[in-house]
XYZ file of C-alpha atoms in Angstrom:
520
model
C 48.907 -7.237 -52.031
C 46.318 -4.630 -51.042
C 46.296 -1.248 -52.770
C 47.341 0.654 -49.632
C 50.238 -1.755 -49.080
C 51.329 -1.288 -52.687
C 51.248 2.489 -52.277
C 53.266 2.269 -49.048
C 55.800 0.028 -50.807
C 56.264 2.560 -53.605
C 56.680 5.322 -51.037
C 59.390 3.355 -49.212
C 61.183 2.718 -52.510
C 60.983 6.439 -53.240
C 62.471 7.355 -49.852
C 65.387 4.965 -50.311
C 65.949 6.093 -53.886
C 65.868 9.802 -53.150
C 68.568 9.493 -50.472
C 70.780 7.433 -52.789
C 70.419 10.056 -55.543
C 71.123 12.851 -53.036
C 74.323 11.077 -51.983
C 75.526 10.972 -55.584
C 74.572 14.583 -56.311
C 76.330 15.810 -53.166
C 79.665 14.884 -54.715
C 79.280 17.543 -57.436
C 79.670 20.549 -55.125
C 78.313 21.864 -51.853
C 75.523 23.938 -53.442
C 74.159 20.916 -55.278
C 74.601 18.935 -52.063
C 72.536 21.466 -50.111
C 69.752 21.467 -52.688
C 69.737 17.681 -53.096
C 69.710 17.105 -49.339
C 66.907 19.597 -48.825
C 64.815 17.987 -51.568
C 65.556 14.491 -50.258
C 64.592 15.272 -46.672
C 61.448 17.243 -47.572
C 60.176 14.649 -50.041
C 61.379 11.844 -47.776
C 59.449 13.368 -44.882
C 56.234 13.582 -46.909
C 56.606 10.029 -48.214
C 57.460 8.710 -44.742
C 54.386 10.365 -43.257
C 52.353 8.679 -45.985
C 53.839 5.304 -45.069
C 53.198 5.888 -41.366
C 49.601 6.922 -42.022
C 48.871 3.834 -44.120
C 50.532 1.431 -41.696
C 49.142 2.858 -38.460
C 45.630 3.603 -39.711
C 45.155 0.441 -41.773
C 46.977 -1.969 -39.480
C 49.349 -3.033 -42.237
C 51.953 -5.696 -41.440
C 53.538 -6.806 -44.686
C 57.069 -7.851 -45.726
C 58.133 -5.967 -48.864
C 61.020 -5.922 -51.330
C 61.615 -9.649 -51.167
C 61.112 -9.738 -47.412
C 64.137 -7.546 -46.729
C 61.972 -4.731 -45.369
C 58.811 -4.752 -43.295
C 55.818 -2.452 -43.208
C 54.663 -2.612 -39.596
C 53.702 -0.235 -36.757
C 57.119 -0.339 -35.042
C 58.932 0.538 -38.256
C 56.421 3.285 -39.025
C 56.901 4.693 -35.505
C 60.651 4.870 -36.014
C 60.197 6.342 -39.489
C 58.216 9.243 -38.026
C 61.104 10.221 -35.737
C 63.775 9.717 -38.419
C 61.965 11.785 -41.053
C 61.105 14.721 -38.777
C 64.543 15.034 -37.184
C 66.232 14.469 -40.550
C 64.186 17.229 -42.178
C 64.816 19.910 -39.552
C 68.504 18.953 -39.313
C 68.907 19.323 -43.082
C 67.249 22.747 -43.109
C 69.315 23.797 -40.092
C 72.536 22.554 -41.712
C 72.370 25.070 -44.571
C 72.949 28.153 -42.439
C 74.805 26.451 -39.606
C 77.494 24.816 -41.718
C 78.059 27.990 -43.734
C 78.515 29.851 -40.451
C 80.985 27.244 -39.252
C 83.021 27.780 -42.414
C 83.555 31.370 -41.244
C 84.422 30.326 -37.691
C 86.486 27.186 -38.323
C 89.308 27.903 -40.746
C 89.867 24.170 -41.297
C 86.442 23.880 -42.952
C 86.189 25.059 -46.548
C 82.994 25.426 -48.526
C 83.925 22.591 -50.865
C 84.382 20.281 -47.903
C 80.671 20.662 -47.255
C 79.890 18.354 -50.158
C 81.297 15.498 -48.029
C 79.144 16.651 -45.152
C 76.008 16.288 -47.263
C 77.167 12.985 -48.724
C 77.504 11.440 -45.258
C 74.342 13.193 -44.047
C 72.302 11.435 -46.735
C 74.127 8.161 -46.075
C 73.078 8.486 -42.437
C 69.463 9.084 -43.415
C 69.479 6.084 -45.753
C 70.951 3.768 -43.127
C 68.469 4.929 -40.463
C 65.488 4.285 -42.737
C 66.827 0.806 -43.493
C 67.434 0.047 -39.818
C 63.905 0.888 -38.650
C 62.244 -0.925 -41.576
C 64.513 -3.985 -41.744
C 62.849 -7.386 -41.679
C 66.063 -9.236 -42.499
C 68.120 -9.628 -39.313
C 71.422 -9.385 -41.215
C 70.285 -6.228 -43.009
C 69.246 -4.820 -39.637
C 72.755 -5.363 -38.308
C 74.341 -3.905 -41.455
C 72.107 -0.831 -41.327
C 72.906 -0.136 -37.670
C 76.616 -0.539 -38.426
C 76.253 1.796 -41.413
C 74.837 4.503 -39.149
C 78.051 4.269 -37.128
C 80.364 4.574 -40.120
C 78.467 7.452 -41.731
C 78.060 9.515 -38.565
C 81.621 8.852 -37.361
C 82.898 10.799 -40.359
C 80.568 13.632 -39.380
C 81.606 13.536 -35.709
C 85.205 14.131 -36.818
C 84.208 16.680 -39.448
C 85.982 19.604 -37.756
C 89.269 17.652 -37.796
C 90.320 18.973 -34.397
C 92.154 16.751 -31.935
C 89.092 16.352 -29.743
C 86.677 15.691 -32.611
C 88.946 13.093 -34.210
C 89.455 11.408 -30.840
C 85.685 11.350 -30.307
C 85.139 9.890 -33.776
C 87.672 7.100 -33.230
C 86.255 6.306 -29.793
C 82.788 6.162 -31.349
C 83.892 3.833 -34.156
C 85.925 1.487 -31.961
C 83.472 1.111 -29.072
C 80.341 0.891 -31.222
C 82.173 -1.346 -33.689
C 82.999 -3.814 -30.930
C 79.457 -3.607 -29.579
C 77.816 -4.154 -32.937
C 80.293 -6.995 -33.458
C 78.666 -8.744 -30.500
C 75.316 -8.104 -32.173
C 76.584 -9.767 -35.363
C 77.748 -12.826 -33.441
C 74.399 -12.994 -31.656
C 72.542 -12.608 -34.958
C 74.531 -15.469 -36.483
C 73.798 -17.624 -33.424
C 70.056 -16.928 -33.639
C 70.121 -17.798 -37.345
C 72.102 -21.017 -36.799
C 69.800 -22.213 -34.017
C 66.742 -21.392 -36.118
C 67.997 -23.408 -39.091
C 68.998 -26.290 -36.808
C 65.465 -26.214 -35.370
C 63.944 -26.881 -38.784
C 63.107 -23.372 -39.942
C 63.909 -22.872 -43.664
C 67.095 -20.860 -44.147
C 65.378 -18.021 -45.987
C 62.768 -17.733 -43.207
C 65.377 -17.907 -40.444
C 66.868 -14.624 -41.693
C 63.573 -12.762 -41.408
C 62.011 -11.364 -38.253
C 58.556 -12.286 -39.564
C 59.821 -15.772 -40.428
C 61.084 -16.322 -36.893
C 57.789 -15.151 -35.390
C 55.666 -17.266 -37.731
C 57.829 -20.360 -37.123
C 58.062 -19.823 -33.368
C 56.647 -23.301 -32.707
C 59.826 -24.854 -34.137
C 61.959 -22.722 -31.826
C 59.836 -23.479 -28.766
C 60.230 -27.221 -29.383
C 63.958 -26.904 -30.040
C 66.513 -28.474 -27.716
C 68.834 -25.540 -28.400
C 67.127 -23.010 -26.161
C 70.297 -22.057 -24.283
C 72.297 -21.031 -27.390
C 69.187 -19.252 -28.686
C 68.851 -17.268 -25.469
C 72.591 -16.549 -25.532
C 72.259 -15.260 -29.088
C 69.391 -12.982 -28.119
C 71.358 -11.578 -25.186
C 74.428 -10.941 -27.362
C 72.276 -9.085 -29.863
C 70.724 -6.958 -27.133
C 74.130 -6.219 -25.588
C 75.535 -5.175 -28.955
C 72.695 -2.778 -29.645
C 72.882 -1.515 -26.050
C 76.352 -0.193 -26.875
C 74.971 1.720 -29.856
C 72.108 3.041 -27.729
C 74.603 4.518 -25.236
C 73.403 2.659 -22.157
C 75.540 2.358 -19.011
C 78.211 0.973 -18.662
C 78.972 1.064 -22.414
C 78.045 4.720 -22.790
C 81.520 6.266 -22.703
C 81.585 7.132 -26.412
C 78.322 9.090 -26.321
C 79.203 12.362 -24.496
C 82.284 12.935 -26.656
C 80.672 12.044 -29.989
C 77.471 13.994 -29.393
C 79.289 17.078 -28.135
C 82.014 17.187 -30.813
C 79.773 16.674 -33.841
C 78.274 19.675 -35.660
C 75.029 20.575 -33.892
C 72.631 19.249 -36.579
C 74.491 15.933 -36.428
C 74.302 15.993 -32.623
C 70.538 16.348 -33.047
C 70.487 13.251 -35.249
C 72.805 11.268 -32.975
C 70.907 11.964 -29.761
C 67.517 12.215 -31.394
C 67.318 9.199 -33.664
C 70.575 7.243 -34.053
C 70.352 5.848 -30.522
C 66.632 5.195 -31.102
C 67.433 3.015 -34.118
C 69.376 0.743 -31.761
C 66.522 0.775 -29.241
C 64.031 -0.169 -31.960
C 66.304 -3.087 -32.896
C 66.243 -4.164 -29.232
C 62.447 -3.932 -29.212
C 62.255 -6.220 -32.254
C 64.296 -8.887 -30.494
C 62.352 -8.315 -27.288
C 59.145 -9.081 -29.210
C 60.701 -12.316 -30.499
C 61.905 -13.299 -27.025
C 58.471 -12.485 -25.640
C 56.598 -14.934 -27.897
C 59.257 -17.577 -27.149
C 58.897 -16.883 -23.406
C 62.626 -16.165 -23.203
C 62.317 -12.495 -22.350
C 62.704 -12.828 -18.569
C 66.481 -12.532 -18.308
C 66.622 -10.008 -21.165
C 64.042 -7.873 -19.377
C 66.019 -8.002 -16.126
C 69.195 -6.915 -17.928
C 67.392 -3.986 -19.559
C 65.807 -3.060 -16.235
C 69.098 -2.957 -14.315
C 71.047 -1.264 -17.095
C 68.249 1.235 -17.648
C 68.011 2.273 -13.996
C 71.801 2.611 -13.717
C 71.852 4.700 -16.909
C 69.243 7.044 -15.454
C 71.218 7.450 -12.235
C 74.618 7.916 -13.910
C 73.227 10.236 -16.575
C 71.411 12.325 -13.982
C 74.423 12.630 -11.685
C 76.670 13.678 -14.573
C 74.185 16.378 -15.579
C 74.720 18.120 -12.215
C 78.351 18.979 -12.983
C 78.063 19.917 -16.668
C 78.540 23.484 -17.867
C 79.232 22.572 -21.489
C 75.775 22.835 -23.042
C 76.292 20.027 -25.567
C 77.801 17.592 -23.064
C 74.909 18.312 -20.713
C 72.420 17.322 -23.392
C 74.530 14.264 -24.217
C 74.402 13.026 -20.614
C 70.691 13.767 -20.613
C 70.412 11.372 -23.550
C 72.027 8.621 -21.463
C 69.401 9.260 -18.802
C 66.543 9.236 -21.312
C 67.595 6.074 -23.170
C 67.947 4.539 -19.718
C 64.313 5.391 -19.091
C 63.310 3.699 -22.359
C 65.348 0.600 -21.483
C 63.822 0.540 -17.988
C 60.307 0.766 -19.392
C 61.073 -2.070 -21.821
C 62.541 -4.128 -18.994
C 59.417 -3.716 -16.869
C 57.754 -5.422 -19.795
C 54.064 -4.876 -19.131
C 51.759 -3.172 -21.589
C 52.157 0.131 -19.754
C 55.934 -0.254 -19.724
C 56.195 -0.874 -23.468
C 53.751 1.974 -24.108
C 55.921 4.299 -22.014
C 59.036 3.249 -23.941
C 57.416 3.844 -27.328
C 55.969 7.212 -26.345
C 59.362 8.318 -25.089
C 61.252 7.138 -28.175
C 59.591 9.621 -30.521
C 58.975 12.558 -28.182
C 62.486 12.478 -26.764
C 63.813 12.381 -30.334
C 62.002 15.636 -31.072
C 62.804 17.470 -27.836
C 66.459 16.444 -27.760
C 66.905 17.425 -31.403
C 65.410 20.830 -30.582
C 67.770 21.170 -27.614
C 70.845 20.504 -29.753
C 69.653 22.854 -32.488
C 69.260 25.538 -29.837
C 72.751 24.841 -28.510
C 74.091 25.245 -32.033
C 72.711 28.774 -32.178
C 74.455 29.551 -28.895
C 77.751 28.315 -30.331
C 77.406 30.504 -33.413
C 76.276 33.610 -31.517
C 79.112 33.341 -28.994
C 81.751 32.231 -31.513
C 82.109 28.735 -30.104
C 81.589 29.292 -26.374
C 79.925 26.239 -24.858
C 79.934 27.135 -21.151
C 76.493 28.593 -20.435
C 77.671 29.760 -16.999
C 80.527 31.677 -18.598
C 78.158 33.694 -20.776
C 75.925 34.276 -17.754
C 72.950 32.324 -19.027
C 71.138 32.612 -22.330
C 68.870 35.462 -21.257
C 71.707 37.508 -19.753
C 73.645 36.999 -22.967
C 70.573 38.363 -24.793
C 70.138 35.199 -26.804
C 66.361 35.399 -26.460
C 65.433 33.215 -29.422
C 67.927 30.568 -28.331
C 66.600 30.777 -24.766
C 63.005 30.315 -25.954
C 63.858 27.299 -28.111
C 65.991 25.711 -25.407
C 63.357 26.335 -22.727
C 60.675 24.579 -24.780
C 62.998 21.630 -25.352
C 63.867 21.438 -21.661
C 60.209 21.585 -20.635
C 59.667 18.499 -22.755
C 62.746 16.803 -21.331
C 61.744 17.413 -17.699
C 58.252 16.091 -18.512
C 56.287 19.240 -17.836
C 52.555 18.378 -17.962
C 50.840 17.843 -20.340
C 53.828 16.861 -22.492
C 53.795 13.278 -23.826
C 57.000 12.708 -21.839
C 55.029 13.398 -18.646
C 52.572 10.636 -19.475
C 55.317 8.224 -20.532
C 56.961 8.688 -17.135
C 53.628 8.293 -15.352
C 53.019 5.060 -17.267
C 56.495 3.832 -16.373
C 55.857 4.623 -12.716
C 52.528 2.761 -12.797
C 54.102 -0.194 -14.609
C 56.896 -0.355 -12.022
C 54.333 -0.169 -9.204
C 52.570 -3.184 -10.656
C 55.839 -5.105 -10.908
C 57.320 -4.940 -7.413
C 58.084 -2.473 -4.618
C 61.909 -2.570 -5.053
C 61.560 -1.817 -8.774
C 59.139 1.010 -7.992
C 61.588 2.545 -5.500
C 64.538 2.187 -7.896
C 62.605 3.815 -10.746
C 61.385 6.622 -8.482
C 64.865 7.405 -7.120
C 66.501 7.352 -10.563
C 63.756 9.587 -11.976
C 64.132 12.099 -9.140
C 67.921 12.285 -9.557
C 67.663 12.939 -13.286
C 64.728 15.367 -13.073
C 66.229 17.515 -10.310
C 69.562 17.617 -12.125
C 67.981 18.788 -15.355
C 65.775 21.367 -13.619
C 68.750 22.803 -11.713
C 70.853 23.033 -14.871
C 67.910 24.468 -16.796
C 67.605 27.380 -14.367
C 71.311 28.173 -14.618
C 71.346 27.702 -18.398
C 68.458 30.064 -19.046
C 68.766 32.646 -16.259
C 72.498 32.498 -15.558
C 74.855 31.705 -12.728
C 77.500 33.618 -10.830
C 79.988 33.834 -13.692
C 78.023 36.120 -15.994
C 79.623 38.787 -18.153
C 79.288 42.511 -17.919
C 76.778 44.513 -19.967
C 79.441 46.005 -22.228
C 80.787 42.569 -23.006
C 77.312 41.396 -23.989
C 76.848 44.360 -26.356
C 80.213 43.698 -27.968
C 79.339 40.025 -28.445
C 76.006 40.892 -29.981
C 77.552 43.320 -32.462
C 80.251 40.849 -33.408
C 77.861 38.083 -34.365
C 75.007 40.149 -35.794
C 75.918 39.173 -39.366
C 75.282 35.491 -38.574
C 71.860 36.204 -37.154
C 70.722 38.217 -40.163
C 72.290 36.382 -43.081
C 73.451 32.934 -42.188
C 71.065 31.729 -39.548
C 67.656 32.208 -41.143
C 67.487 28.530 -42.067
C 68.570 27.605 -38.538
C 65.808 29.682 -36.996
C 63.246 28.331 -39.439
C 64.228 24.752 -38.551
C 63.976 25.535 -34.834
C 60.553 27.144 -35.245
C 59.304 24.206 -37.327
C 60.419 21.654 -34.754
C 59.233 23.820 -31.854
C 55.736 23.903 -33.382
C 55.676 20.093 -33.547
C 56.976 19.746 -29.974
C 54.458 22.281 -28.656
C 51.581 20.808 -30.681
C 52.090 17.440 -29.035
C 51.428 19.106 -25.674
C 47.874 19.537 -26.975
C 47.588 16.298 -28.950
C 48.558 13.869 -26.231
C 45.568 11.557 -26.597
C 46.013 10.901 -30.346
C 49.730 10.413 -29.699
C 49.001 7.819 -27.001
C 46.516 6.064 -29.288
C 49.142 5.667 -32.009
C 51.689 4.373 -29.500
C 49.139 1.817 -28.285
C 48.926 0.364 -31.807
C 52.688 -0.210 -31.801
C 52.546 -1.639 -28.278
C 50.029 -4.236 -29.386
C 52.355 -5.467 -32.123
C 55.364 -5.790 -29.817
C 53.481 -7.688 -27.123
C 51.557 -9.968 -29.507
C 53.220 -9.996 -32.940
C 51.951 -13.511 -33.685
C 48.370 -12.309 -33.197
C 48.968 -9.078 -35.082
C 50.141 -10.963 -38.172
C 46.861 -12.848 -38.443
C 44.642 -9.745 -38.531
């Protein structure tokens, strides 16, 4: 094992270990939980960036820890999103959750230790899901993200939050159950085709032994298994028509958890789909899978965009926007060309950052207005004199609507070009779905920032500002710091588009030709 691979392995072990320790320490009390979570996410971020640098700059593709995990560009790409969003959400949580204790009488300070326990469990499961080489571990990690975040979705213990949590668990549990059945079918077919049992459980083993699968007479059950896996992870990604859990869960969770759910939890499922897409691609079985992703993705963009038009609840609006954006990623994957996969990968990380920033901004609005979620009711963020919140939200929305030269602009251009090279009907469908979603988000953005017809009077605004001033000065410093930190990253990528594209191209190469990539 090369020195750089050994260093990356130690860094991965450190990341996993630090989140496990933080989980245990969180049980002591909420103050220890805050400190442990902050240390875990900061050190985990630094270690994850080290792993990503080694993998993406050195072209490392190496199974580690007995083959259970994999150092590769796709995993490193996911690790970047997980570590950044996890870090800013942890910093944000300190002030936000303390503020919620004052607003929500059902939440006591000591209950926050459970919040940090499940927060670190979520981080651990996300890291495992993006780095998994073992297909059973991949399934278990994705399922673990559901269980950990479901307890956070229902954290407020209100009727609506508990209902959202149960809906999330049941629907995603059924979906991931399909993924488990599909995983077992892929494993059984692989073993029956002559692949050693220990290799049949590994993604790298399946790729390296692809010749045995190509020669197999069990291609139909193999393709069925792949489709079941993709369907199961589609549920977790929140794609139409199995998206019904997403608006409730993402809107009822505490805002830093909403940032994680919309920013990276759904991306973990999409990365799992990309791994199986890469396998299907080398087996030349990706045709039907690609068509399914294409149709589902376009419908998700249309449905998500149309639902955005009627939303006044700021968190539900961003949740439906997530359905639209994951639909775009699925569509780009379904198109299947190099440009399509590149567009999907670029959008995975940049959408994670912009959507996390949007939810963190919405959390500030909730605190400042004592829980009001209707941005038309407060007359828009600027009319309500929430200038910092308006600035943060505007930057996030500019990224979401693909304002040039944001990376999201180029990912949508690449998708459009990929669709144009595929066929005219696909090009038209992609164009129409993009227009619906973009116009919806722009229209809502104008109302959200500048206000609608239901604004409040000046005296009411002054009263609101005085009422919540204590939160701004004492409790929300960590929230503002987290927003500024993430805003700097989002804005910086406006200027660093070319390096960002270059990194995404490395990951694209692995997905399209993993069998070639392994022999480098």
